[in-house]
Amino acid sequence: MLTDIKSLTREELEAQFKLWEQPAYRVTQLLEWLYLRRATAWDTMTNLPKRLRAQLSENYSLGSLELVRKQGARDITQKFLWKLADGAFIESVLIPANPALYGEASDRHTLCVSTQVGCAYGCKFCASGLDGWKRNLAPNEIVEQVLAIERWNEAESARLKVESSQPAAAEPGADTRLINNLVIMGMGEPLSNYENLLKALRILNAPWGGGIGARKITISTSGLVPQIRRLADEPEQFRLAISLHGATDDVRQRIMPVNRKYPLKELTAALEYYQAQKDRMITFEYILIAGVNDAIDQTRPLGALARHLRAKVNLIPYNRVDGLPWERPDEKVQEDFLAALEKQRVSATLRREKGGDIDAACGQLRLKTERAMNATGT
Ligand code: SAH
Ligand code: SF4
């Protein structure tokens, strides 16, 4: 199988073009086709010489994602199910900016991307890990999730404009980008696909690539200690979110097997290191699951840990997953939990879920589709 062209950094392309005795400006032209115009076929790259196009197509693939299903309406959370070249499914979730929450323009969006097919970490509450881990995504498959959504958005906007007989869409190549924020919180454990993740994020971050600022990219992890330390040593200022979900080893172990390998003491030490290196704010993701981690006494160790690491706590009411026994607590319990944290002067927010009704919790749309396909033998 050929390597996909969108798994290459600018430096790698430059080295390749040098070998082919192509002038450097050809790399710039190619990058514009890939990331500005989001081309999906070599023969559309009309300003590249035919011979170069042939050379490229013989040596590299130019893959794009096939949209299989989409759930949700335009102004709320939308979920995309993609089919990869080998038939595997992955998901991306598009979330509109909430001007009231972040003070951002509401025409910009956050995209939640996947990094693996399935997940090996088997958190007890999560749909992504239910059927185990299948494979890592290649850098281009991570990058393509952003490009494919931008392509889809462009086509949608053009269609809506035709319907409302508004002026034609912007010039091709004009900056009509929709996504200005990335959260690596889709299917998979990003830090166990470290090399490919970092490469993809560098491509998405680069001015010649996705042009998304490093501070607008949040990596979420279930707490892989060696990789957190490694990430701390990287030059980029990516944001870090830790899926904590339990503030004592007892509670965390019950729902997250990874806690046996990396208990809270080790995780805390790695986060101290991350903070010393980066001086960046860490976020704790804390799903509230009824009867598991939502007792008020849990806010004590949680608050202490958050204060110690100057971390912000993001409380997320649990999204039900078919076939799993867990439930979200009543709203009153959620609000009381938040209030108890705030009383300890911890910076905390309670996410009033936008995607609960469309299976926005990670891994659910894929699981449902695969199960339905198995049931019907397709
Ligand atoms: N593997 C990484 C990133 C993907 S999961 C991690 O665990 O951090 C992204 C977030 O969604 C995690 O915080 C995860 O715990 C949370 N999540 C998983 N299933 C959920 C559910 N059913 N309801 C709410 N959040 C869920
Ligand atoms: Fe994997 Fe994250 Fe789901 Fe845990 S929560 S199973 S680490 S995707």
Tab-separated table of C-alpha atoms and ligand atoms in Angstrom:
chain	number	residue	atom	x	y	z
A	1	MET	CA	0.000	0.000	0.000
A	2	LEU	CA	1.173	3.521	-0.803
A	3	THR	CA	1.659	6.160	1.883
A	4	ASP	CA	-0.948	8.874	1.661
A	5	ILE	CA	0.332	12.270	0.599
A	6	LYS	CA	-1.435	13.889	3.575
A	7	SER	CA	0.738	11.896	5.971
A	8	LEU	CA	3.762	13.940	4.855
A	9	THR	CA	5.007	17.145	6.419
A	10	ARG	CA	6.251	20.038	4.338
A	11	GLU	CA	9.869	19.065	5.091
A	12	GLU	CA	9.256	15.528	3.859
A	13	LEU	CA	7.635	16.790	0.666
A	14	GLU	CA	10.513	19.154	0.093
A	15	ALA	CA	13.001	16.309	0.423
A	16	GLN	CA	11.001	14.190	-2.022
A	17	PHE	CA	10.694	17.018	-4.571
A	18	LYS	CA	14.402	17.670	-4.314
A	19	LEU	CA	15.081	14.051	-5.226
A	20	TRP	CA	12.742	14.445	-8.187
A	21	GLU	CA	14.570	17.642	-9.114
A	22	GLN	CA	11.463	19.762	-8.792
A	23	PRO	CA	11.736	23.418	-7.785
A	24	ALA	CA	10.701	24.294	-4.221
A	25	TYR	CA	7.690	26.364	-5.293
A	26	ARG	CA	6.037	23.182	-6.547
A	27	VAL	CA	5.720	22.054	-2.932
A	28	THR	CA	3.849	25.265	-2.125
A	29	GLN	CA	1.535	24.644	-5.071
A	30	LEU	CA	0.873	21.077	-3.992
A	31	LEU	CA	0.174	22.136	-0.391
A	32	GLU	CA	-2.355	24.677	-1.629
A	33	TRP	CA	-4.158	21.957	-3.539
A	34	LEU	CA	-4.172	19.678	-0.528
A	35	TYR	CA	-5.056	22.011	2.327
A	36	LEU	CA	-6.541	25.179	0.842
A	37	ARG	CA	-8.552	23.753	-2.021
A	38	ARG	CA	-8.844	20.324	-0.413
A	39	ALA	CA	-8.441	18.507	-3.715
A	40	THR	CA	-9.427	14.837	-3.877
A	41	ALA	CA	-7.908	13.943	-7.293
A	42	TRP	CA	-4.453	14.470	-8.791
A	43	ASP	CA	-5.757	15.555	-12.190
A	44	THR	CA	-7.482	18.606	-10.714
A	45	MET	CA	-4.036	20.013	-9.795
A	46	THR	CA	-3.768	21.727	-13.135
A	47	ASN	CA	-0.814	24.010	-12.378
A	48	LEU	CA	1.423	21.008	-11.639
A	49	PRO	CA	3.167	19.501	-14.685
A	50	LYS	CA	1.576	16.286	-15.935
A	51	ARG	CA	4.760	14.322	-15.353
A	52	LEU	CA	4.897	15.405	-11.718
A	53	ARG	CA	1.257	14.496	-11.214
A	54	ALA	CA	1.955	11.050	-12.646
A	55	GLN	CA	4.982	10.671	-10.394
A	56	LEU	CA	2.922	11.674	-7.375
A	57	SER	CA	0.108	9.263	-8.158
A	58	GLU	CA	2.550	6.382	-8.683
A	59	ASN	CA	4.197	6.964	-5.328
A	60	TYR	CA	1.466	8.251	-3.037
A	61	SER	CA	-2.235	7.734	-2.487
A	62	LEU	CA	-4.624	10.679	-2.168
A	63	GLY	CA	-7.366	9.316	0.039
A	64	SER	CA	-10.489	11.009	1.308
A	65	LEU	CA	-13.143	9.842	3.745
A	66	GLU	CA	-16.447	8.412	2.622
A	67	LEU	CA	-19.419	9.810	4.541
A	68	VAL	CA	-21.696	6.930	5.521
A	69	ARG	CA	-24.090	8.579	7.952
A	70	LYS	CA	-24.713	11.959	9.488
A	71	GLN	CA	-26.837	12.683	12.518
A	72	GLY	CA	-28.011	16.000	13.909
A	73	ALA	CA	-29.144	19.314	12.465
A	74	ARG	CA	-27.011	22.152	11.186
A	75	ASP	CA	-27.196	24.514	14.140
A	76	ILE	CA	-26.610	21.849	16.800
A	77	THR	CA	-24.112	19.046	17.296
A	78	GLN	CA	-23.647	16.961	14.166
A	79	LYS	CA	-22.066	13.576	14.062
A	80	PHE	CA	-20.315	12.117	11.025
A	81	LEU	CA	-19.656	8.438	10.456
A	82	TRP	CA	-16.835	7.827	7.960
A	83	LYS	CA	-15.746	4.711	6.139
A	84	LEU	CA	-11.996	4.258	5.719
A	85	ALA	CA	-10.241	2.624	2.763
A	86	ASP	CA	-10.167	-0.754	4.553
A	87	GLY	CA	-13.871	-0.589	5.410
A	88	ALA	CA	-13.401	0.396	9.078
A	89	PHE	CA	-15.654	3.076	10.567
A	90	ILE	CA	-14.690	6.152	12.552
A	91	GLU	CA	-16.595	9.172	13.838
A	92	SER	CA	-16.129	12.909	14.068
A	93	VAL	CA	-18.425	15.272	15.946
A	94	LEU	CA	-18.953	18.886	14.900
A	95	ILE	CA	-19.986	21.227	17.702
A	96	PRO	CA	-21.016	24.855	17.090
A	97	ALA	CA	-19.210	27.448	19.165
A	98	ASN	CA	-21.301	28.694	22.009
A	99	PRO	CA	-20.829	32.487	22.013
A	100	ALA	CA	-22.193	32.756	25.529
A	101	LEU	CA	-19.731	30.170	26.814
A	102	TYR	CA	-16.530	31.019	24.985
A	103	GLY	CA	-17.207	34.515	23.654
A	104	GLU	CA	-16.454	33.323	20.132
A	105	ALA	CA	-18.207	34.029	16.861
A	106	SER	CA	-20.969	31.489	16.416
A	107	ASP	CA	-20.034	30.702	12.810
A	108	ARG	CA	-16.967	28.850	14.033
A	109	HIS	CA	-16.994	25.273	15.177
A	110	THR	CA	-15.126	22.747	17.270
A	111	LEU	CA	-14.401	19.381	15.721
A	112	CYS	CA	-13.944	16.277	17.820
A	113	VAL	CA	-11.758	13.771	15.961
A	114	SER	CA	-10.961	10.077	16.352
A	115	THR	CA	-7.431	8.677	16.504
A	116	GLN	CA	-7.988	4.908	16.467
A	117	VAL	CA	-10.525	2.367	15.286
A	118	GLY	CA	-11.901	1.159	18.617
A	119	CYS	CA	-9.932	1.506	21.834
A	120	ALA	CA	-7.846	-0.901	23.886
A	121	TYR	CA	-8.332	0.795	27.241
A	122	GLY	CA	-11.777	-0.594	27.990
A	123	CYS	CA	-13.185	2.073	30.301
A	124	LYS	CA	-16.349	0.485	31.642
A	125	PHE	CA	-18.683	3.319	30.642
A	126	CYS	CA	-17.440	3.952	27.099
A	127	ALA	CA	-18.823	2.727	23.778
A	128	SER	CA	-15.505	3.135	21.941
A	129	GLY	CA	-13.814	0.348	23.861
A	130	LEU	CA	-16.699	-2.114	23.871
A	131	ASP	CA	-15.523	-4.123	20.894
A	132	GLY	CA	-11.817	-3.659	21.607
A	133	TRP	CA	-9.092	-2.058	19.551
A	134	LYS	CA	-8.740	-2.620	15.801
A	135	ARG	CA	-5.981	-0.320	14.594
A	136	ASN	CA	-4.314	3.062	14.776
A	137	LEU	CA	-5.331	5.785	12.348
A	138	ALA	CA	-2.609	6.972	9.989
A	139	PRO	CA	-1.773	10.703	10.124
A	140	ASN	CA	-3.738	11.356	6.921
A	141	GLU	CA	-6.847	9.687	8.375
A	142	ILE	CA	-6.738	12.092	11.317
A	143	VAL	CA	-6.055	15.110	9.080
A	144	GLU	CA	-8.773	14.080	6.587
A	145	GLN	CA	-11.478	14.288	9.250
A	146	VAL	CA	-10.980	18.052	9.277
A	147	LEU	CA	-10.682	18.384	5.496
A	148	ALA	CA	-13.696	16.179	4.798
A	149	ILE	CA	-15.882	18.289	7.102
A	150	GLU	CA	-14.646	21.484	5.430
A	151	ARG	CA	-15.479	19.965	2.019
A	152	TRP	CA	-18.883	18.921	3.241
A	153	ASN	CA	-19.484	22.415	4.652
A	154	GLU	CA	-18.486	24.049	1.392
A	155	ALA	CA	-20.916	21.872	-0.553
A	156	GLU	CA	-23.675	22.499	2.019
A	157	SER	CA	-23.152	26.270	1.947
A	158	ALA	CA	-23.239	26.271	-1.858
A	159	ARG	CA	-26.461	24.242	-1.817
A	160	LEU	CA	-28.100	26.542	0.742
A	161	LYS	CA	-27.084	29.616	-1.265
A	162	VAL	CA	-28.570	28.179	-4.452
A	163	GLU	CA	-31.787	27.403	-2.581
A	164	SER	CA	-32.020	30.923	-1.210
A	165	SER	CA	-30.694	32.393	-4.515
A	166	GLN	CA	-27.915	34.270	-2.709
A	167	PRO	CA	-24.692	35.310	-4.478
A	168	ALA	CA	-22.380	32.478	-5.504
A	169	ALA	CA	-19.959	30.937	-3.012
A	170	ALA	CA	-16.557	32.486	-2.343
A	171	GLU	CA	-13.653	31.972	-4.750
A	172	PRO	CA	-12.168	28.509	-4.512
A	173	GLY	CA	-9.245	28.679	-2.144
A	174	ALA	CA	-10.675	31.645	-0.234
A	175	ASP	CA	-10.632	31.141	3.503
A	176	THR	CA	-14.082	29.791	4.184
A	177	ARG	CA	-12.920	27.520	6.964
A	178	LEU	CA	-15.469	26.363	9.481
A	179	ILE	CA	-13.327	24.668	12.115
A	180	ASN	CA	-11.090	26.724	14.395
A	181	ASN	CA	-10.940	24.420	17.376
A	182	LEU	CA	-9.990	20.771	17.652
A	183	VAL	CA	-10.597	18.362	20.481
A	184	ILE	CA	-8.952	14.970	20.257
A	185	MET	CA	-11.769	13.275	22.117
A	186	GLY	CA	-13.300	10.940	19.558
A	187	MET	CA	-12.769	7.240	19.350
A	188	GLY	CA	-9.466	5.878	20.623
A	189	GLU	CA	-6.746	6.778	23.096
A	190	PRO	CA	-4.748	9.495	21.300
A	191	LEU	CA	-1.563	9.070	23.293
A	192	SER	CA	-1.305	5.368	22.447
A	193	ASN	CA	-1.089	6.422	18.772
A	194	TYR	CA	1.504	9.023	19.684
A	195	GLU	CA	3.657	9.283	16.540
A	196	ASN	CA	0.744	9.470	14.103
A	197	LEU	CA	-1.173	11.852	16.335
A	198	LEU	CA	1.716	14.290	16.652
A	199	LYS	CA	2.376	14.212	12.932
A	200	ALA	CA	-1.278	14.839	12.134
A	201	LEU	CA	-1.481	17.674	14.662
A	202	ARG	CA	1.644	19.284	13.240
A	203	ILE	CA	0.077	19.186	9.773
A	204	LEU	CA	-3.215	20.594	11.084
A	205	ASN	CA	-1.367	23.249	13.066
A	206	ALA	CA	1.010	24.376	10.299
A	207	PRO	CA	0.259	27.621	8.423
A	208	TRP	CA	0.724	25.664	5.147
A	209	GLY	CA	-1.684	22.965	6.395
A	210	GLY	CA	-4.776	23.198	8.569
A	211	GLY	CA	-3.805	26.555	10.107
A	212	ILE	CA	-5.372	25.711	13.477
A	213	GLY	CA	-3.479	27.276	16.397
A	214	ALA	CA	-1.814	24.865	18.850
A	215	ARG	CA	-3.666	26.567	21.696
A	216	LYS	CA	-6.898	25.667	19.907
A	217	ILE	CA	-6.057	21.972	19.949
A	218	THR	CA	-6.897	19.918	23.047
A	219	ILE	CA	-5.623	16.372	23.471
A	220	SER	CA	-7.673	14.219	25.811
A	221	THR	CA	-6.148	11.159	27.462
A	222	SER	CA	-7.221	8.542	29.960
A	223	GLY	CA	-3.865	9.140	31.643
A	224	LEU	CA	-0.920	7.453	29.890
A	225	VAL	CA	1.891	8.618	32.116
A	226	PRO	CA	5.003	8.084	29.912
A	227	GLN	CA	3.338	9.800	26.954
A	228	ILE	CA	2.184	12.752	29.063
A	229	ARG	CA	5.821	13.265	30.033
A	230	ARG	CA	6.870	12.957	26.411
A	231	LEU	CA	4.241	15.467	25.318
A	232	ALA	CA	5.530	17.863	27.973
A	233	ASP	CA	8.897	17.840	26.185
A	234	GLU	CA	7.443	18.706	22.742
A	235	PRO	CA	7.776	22.307	21.571
A	236	GLU	CA	4.065	22.819	20.757
A	237	GLN	CA	1.616	24.362	23.204
A	238	PHE	CA	-1.192	21.854	22.805
A	239	ARG	CA	-3.786	21.828	25.542
A	240	LEU	CA	-4.156	18.758	27.711
A	241	ALA	CA	-7.373	17.256	29.087
A	242	ILE	CA	-7.264	14.341	31.486
A	243	SER	CA	-10.191	11.940	31.668
A	244	LEU	CA	-10.159	11.648	35.429
A	245	HIS	CA	-13.679	10.441	36.299
A	246	GLY	CA	-12.557	9.435	39.772
A	247	ALA	CA	-10.482	11.330	42.337
A	248	THR	CA	-9.470	8.292	44.382
A	249	ASP	CA	-7.801	5.117	43.119
A	250	ASP	CA	-10.741	3.137	44.468
A	251	VAL	CA	-13.369	4.917	42.402
A	252	ARG	CA	-11.204	5.408	39.324
A	253	GLN	CA	-10.110	1.766	39.244
A	254	ARG	CA	-13.701	0.624	39.233
A	255	ILE	CA	-14.408	2.267	35.890
A	256	MET	CA	-10.977	2.778	34.302
A	257	PRO	CA	-8.656	-0.247	34.107
A	258	VAL	CA	-5.795	2.075	33.056
A	259	ASN	CA	-5.665	3.294	36.665
A	260	ARG	CA	-4.058	-0.025	37.714
A	261	LYS	CA	-1.138	0.639	35.433
A	262	TYR	CA	-0.919	4.347	36.159
A	263	PRO	CA	-2.454	5.090	39.573
A	264	LEU	CA	-3.288	8.646	40.624
A	265	LYS	CA	0.028	9.209	42.362
A	266	GLU	CA	1.987	8.565	39.161
A	267	LEU	CA	-0.514	10.453	37.047
A	268	THR	CA	-0.274	13.445	39.378
A	269	ALA	CA	3.523	13.420	39.182
A	270	ALA	CA	3.398	13.361	35.367
A	271	LEU	CA	0.945	16.272	35.367
A	272	GLU	CA	3.188	18.235	37.718
A	273	TYR	CA	5.973	17.701	35.203
A	274	TYR	CA	3.743	18.724	32.293
A	275	GLN	CA	2.837	21.898	34.084
A	276	ALA	CA	6.415	22.715	35.005
A	277	GLN	CA	7.438	22.327	31.360
A	278	LYS	CA	4.500	24.079	29.773
A	279	ASP	CA	2.974	26.327	32.383
A	280	ARG	CA	-0.363	25.541	30.808
A	281	MET	CA	-3.720	24.969	32.323
A	282	ILE	CA	-4.814	21.363	32.512
A	283	THR	CA	-8.453	20.343	32.336
A	284	PHE	CA	-9.962	17.417	34.219
A	285	GLU	CA	-12.854	15.751	32.472
A	286	TYR	CA	-15.156	14.224	35.061
A	287	ILE	CA	-18.191	12.304	33.826
A	288	LEU	CA	-20.882	12.187	36.465
A	289	ILE	CA	-22.182	8.616	36.714
A	290	ALA	CA	-25.030	7.931	39.135
A	291	GLY	CA	-23.975	6.000	42.222
A	292	VAL	CA	-20.372	5.632	41.014
A	293	ASN	CA	-18.543	8.942	41.366
A	294	ASP	CA	-21.251	11.516	42.073
A	295	ALA	CA	-21.315	11.467	45.895
A	296	ILE	CA	-20.604	14.840	47.461
A	297	ASP	CA	-17.699	13.394	49.474
A	298	GLN	CA	-15.885	12.859	46.168
A	299	THR	CA	-15.650	16.604	45.659
A	300	ARG	CA	-13.065	16.748	48.477
A	301	PRO	CA	-10.280	14.682	46.859
A	302	LEU	CA	-11.284	16.052	43.440
A	303	GLY	CA	-11.096	19.638	44.650
A	304	ALA	CA	-7.770	19.009	46.384
A	305	LEU	CA	-6.239	17.498	43.248
A	306	ALA	CA	-7.599	20.279	41.034
A	307	ARG	CA	-6.278	22.987	43.338
A	308	HIS	CA	-2.907	21.275	43.611
A	309	LEU	CA	-2.531	21.158	39.817
A	310	ARG	CA	-4.423	24.412	39.189
A	311	ALA	CA	-6.660	22.354	36.924
A	312	LYS	CA	-10.091	23.292	35.692
A	313	VAL	CA	-12.810	20.678	36.188
A	314	ASN	CA	-15.229	19.962	33.385
A	315	LEU	CA	-18.227	18.026	34.705
A	316	ILE	CA	-20.022	15.999	32.051
A	317	PRO	CA	-23.332	14.287	32.733
A	318	TYR	CA	-22.994	10.689	31.546
A	319	ASN	CA	-24.508	9.819	28.182
A	320	ARG	CA	-26.281	6.486	28.239
A	321	VAL	CA	-24.759	3.746	26.108
A	322	ASP	CA	-26.936	0.877	24.868
A	323	GLY	CA	-26.144	-2.303	26.717
A	324	LEU	CA	-24.301	-0.628	29.597
A	325	PRO	CA	-25.865	-0.268	33.058
A	326	TRP	CA	-24.676	3.270	33.891
A	327	GLU	CA	-26.987	6.269	34.267
A	328	ARG	CA	-26.509	10.004	34.602
A	329	PRO	CA	-27.436	11.476	37.984
A	330	ASP	CA	-30.433	13.805	38.406
A	331	GLU	CA	-29.855	17.440	37.566
A	332	LYS	CA	-30.044	18.380	41.233
A	333	VAL	CA	-27.159	16.002	42.031
A	334	GLN	CA	-25.130	17.479	39.142
A	335	GLU	CA	-25.736	21.034	40.321
A	336	ASP	CA	-24.910	20.184	43.954
A	337	PHE	CA	-21.647	18.529	42.855
A	338	LEU	CA	-20.723	21.657	40.898
A	339	ALA	CA	-21.618	23.945	43.796
A	340	ALA	CA	-19.507	21.878	46.231
A	341	LEU	CA	-16.482	22.249	43.950
A	342	GLU	CA	-17.031	25.964	43.509
A	343	LYS	CA	-17.254	26.339	47.270
A	344	GLN	CA	-13.706	24.976	47.415
A	345	ARG	CA	-12.695	27.716	44.975
A	346	VAL	CA	-12.139	25.244	42.157
A	347	SER	CA	-12.795	26.494	38.659
A	348	ALA	CA	-15.480	24.140	37.368
A	349	THR	CA	-18.140	23.976	34.674
A	350	LEU	CA	-21.055	21.645	34.170
A	351	ARG	CA	-21.580	20.732	30.556
A	352	ARG	CA	-25.221	20.899	29.668
A	353	GLU	CA	-24.867	18.267	26.962
A	354	LYS	CA	-25.647	19.285	23.437
A	355	GLY	CA	-25.154	15.923	21.805
A	356	GLY	CA	-26.867	13.468	24.140
A	357	ASP	CA	-29.834	12.956	21.856
A	358	ILE	CA	-27.704	11.999	18.862
A	359	ASP	CA	-25.409	9.482	20.550
A	360	ALA	CA	-22.660	12.100	20.649
A	361	ALA	CA	-20.782	10.238	23.352
A	362	CYS	CA	-17.750	8.852	21.662
A	363	GLY	CA	-18.015	5.598	19.741
A	364	GLN	CA	-21.758	5.195	19.843
A	365	LEU	CA	-22.719	5.826	16.239
A	366	ARG	CA	-20.077	3.431	14.986
A	367	LEU	CA	-21.142	0.762	17.454
A	368	LYS	CA	-24.791	1.057	16.467
A	369	THR	CA	-24.037	0.985	12.752
A	370	GLU	CA	-21.713	-2.011	13.029
A	371	ARG	CA	-24.191	-3.906	15.173
A	372	ALA	CA	-27.034	-3.155	12.777
A	373	MET	CA	-24.875	-4.293	9.855
A	374	ASN	CA	-23.956	-7.511	11.656
A	375	ALA	CA	-27.592	-8.141	12.479
A	376	THR	CA	-28.648	-7.750	8.855
A	377	GLY	CA	-25.572	-9.520	7.510
A	378	THR	CA	-24.474	-6.526	5.382
B	1	SAH	N1	-9.405	8.143	25.039
B	1	SAH	C1	-9.375	9.507	25.350
B	1	SAH	C2	-10.114	10.391	24.368
B	1	SAH	C3	-11.430	9.885	23.864
B	1	SAH	S1	-12.754	9.749	25.011
B	1	SAH	C4	-9.886	9.741	26.739
B	1	SAH	O1	-10.425	8.818	27.335
B	1	SAH	O2	-9.704	10.845	27.241
B	1	SAH	C5	-13.287	11.445	25.156
B	1	SAH	C6	-14.061	11.726	26.417
B	1	SAH	O3	-15.389	11.206	26.332
B	1	SAH	C7	-13.410	11.107	27.641
B	1	SAH	O4	-13.358	12.034	28.692
B	1	SAH	C8	-14.361	9.979	27.923
B	1	SAH	O5	-14.228	9.558	29.224
B	1	SAH	C9	-15.695	10.583	27.566
B	1	SAH	N2	-16.797	9.618	27.414
B	1	SAH	C10	-16.728	8.352	26.983
B	1	SAH	N3	-17.938	7.770	27.021
B	1	SAH	C11	-18.798	8.697	27.499
B	1	SAH	C12	-20.203	8.700	27.781
B	1	SAH	N4	-20.949	7.631	27.556
B	1	SAH	N5	-20.748	9.833	28.266
B	1	SAH	C13	-19.994	10.930	28.479
B	1	SAH	N6	-18.680	11.001	28.217
B	1	SAH	C14	-18.073	9.889	27.750
B	2	SF4	FE1	-10.739	4.500	25.314
B	2	SF4	FE2	-11.114	7.023	26.146
B	2	SF4	FE3	-13.204	5.343	25.826
B	2	SF4	FE4	-11.500	4.942	27.824
B	2	SF4	S1	-12.853	6.722	27.533
B	2	SF4	S2	-12.314	3.351	26.427
B	2	SF4	S3	-9.577	5.548	26.896
B	2	SF4	S4	-11.862	6.110	24.233
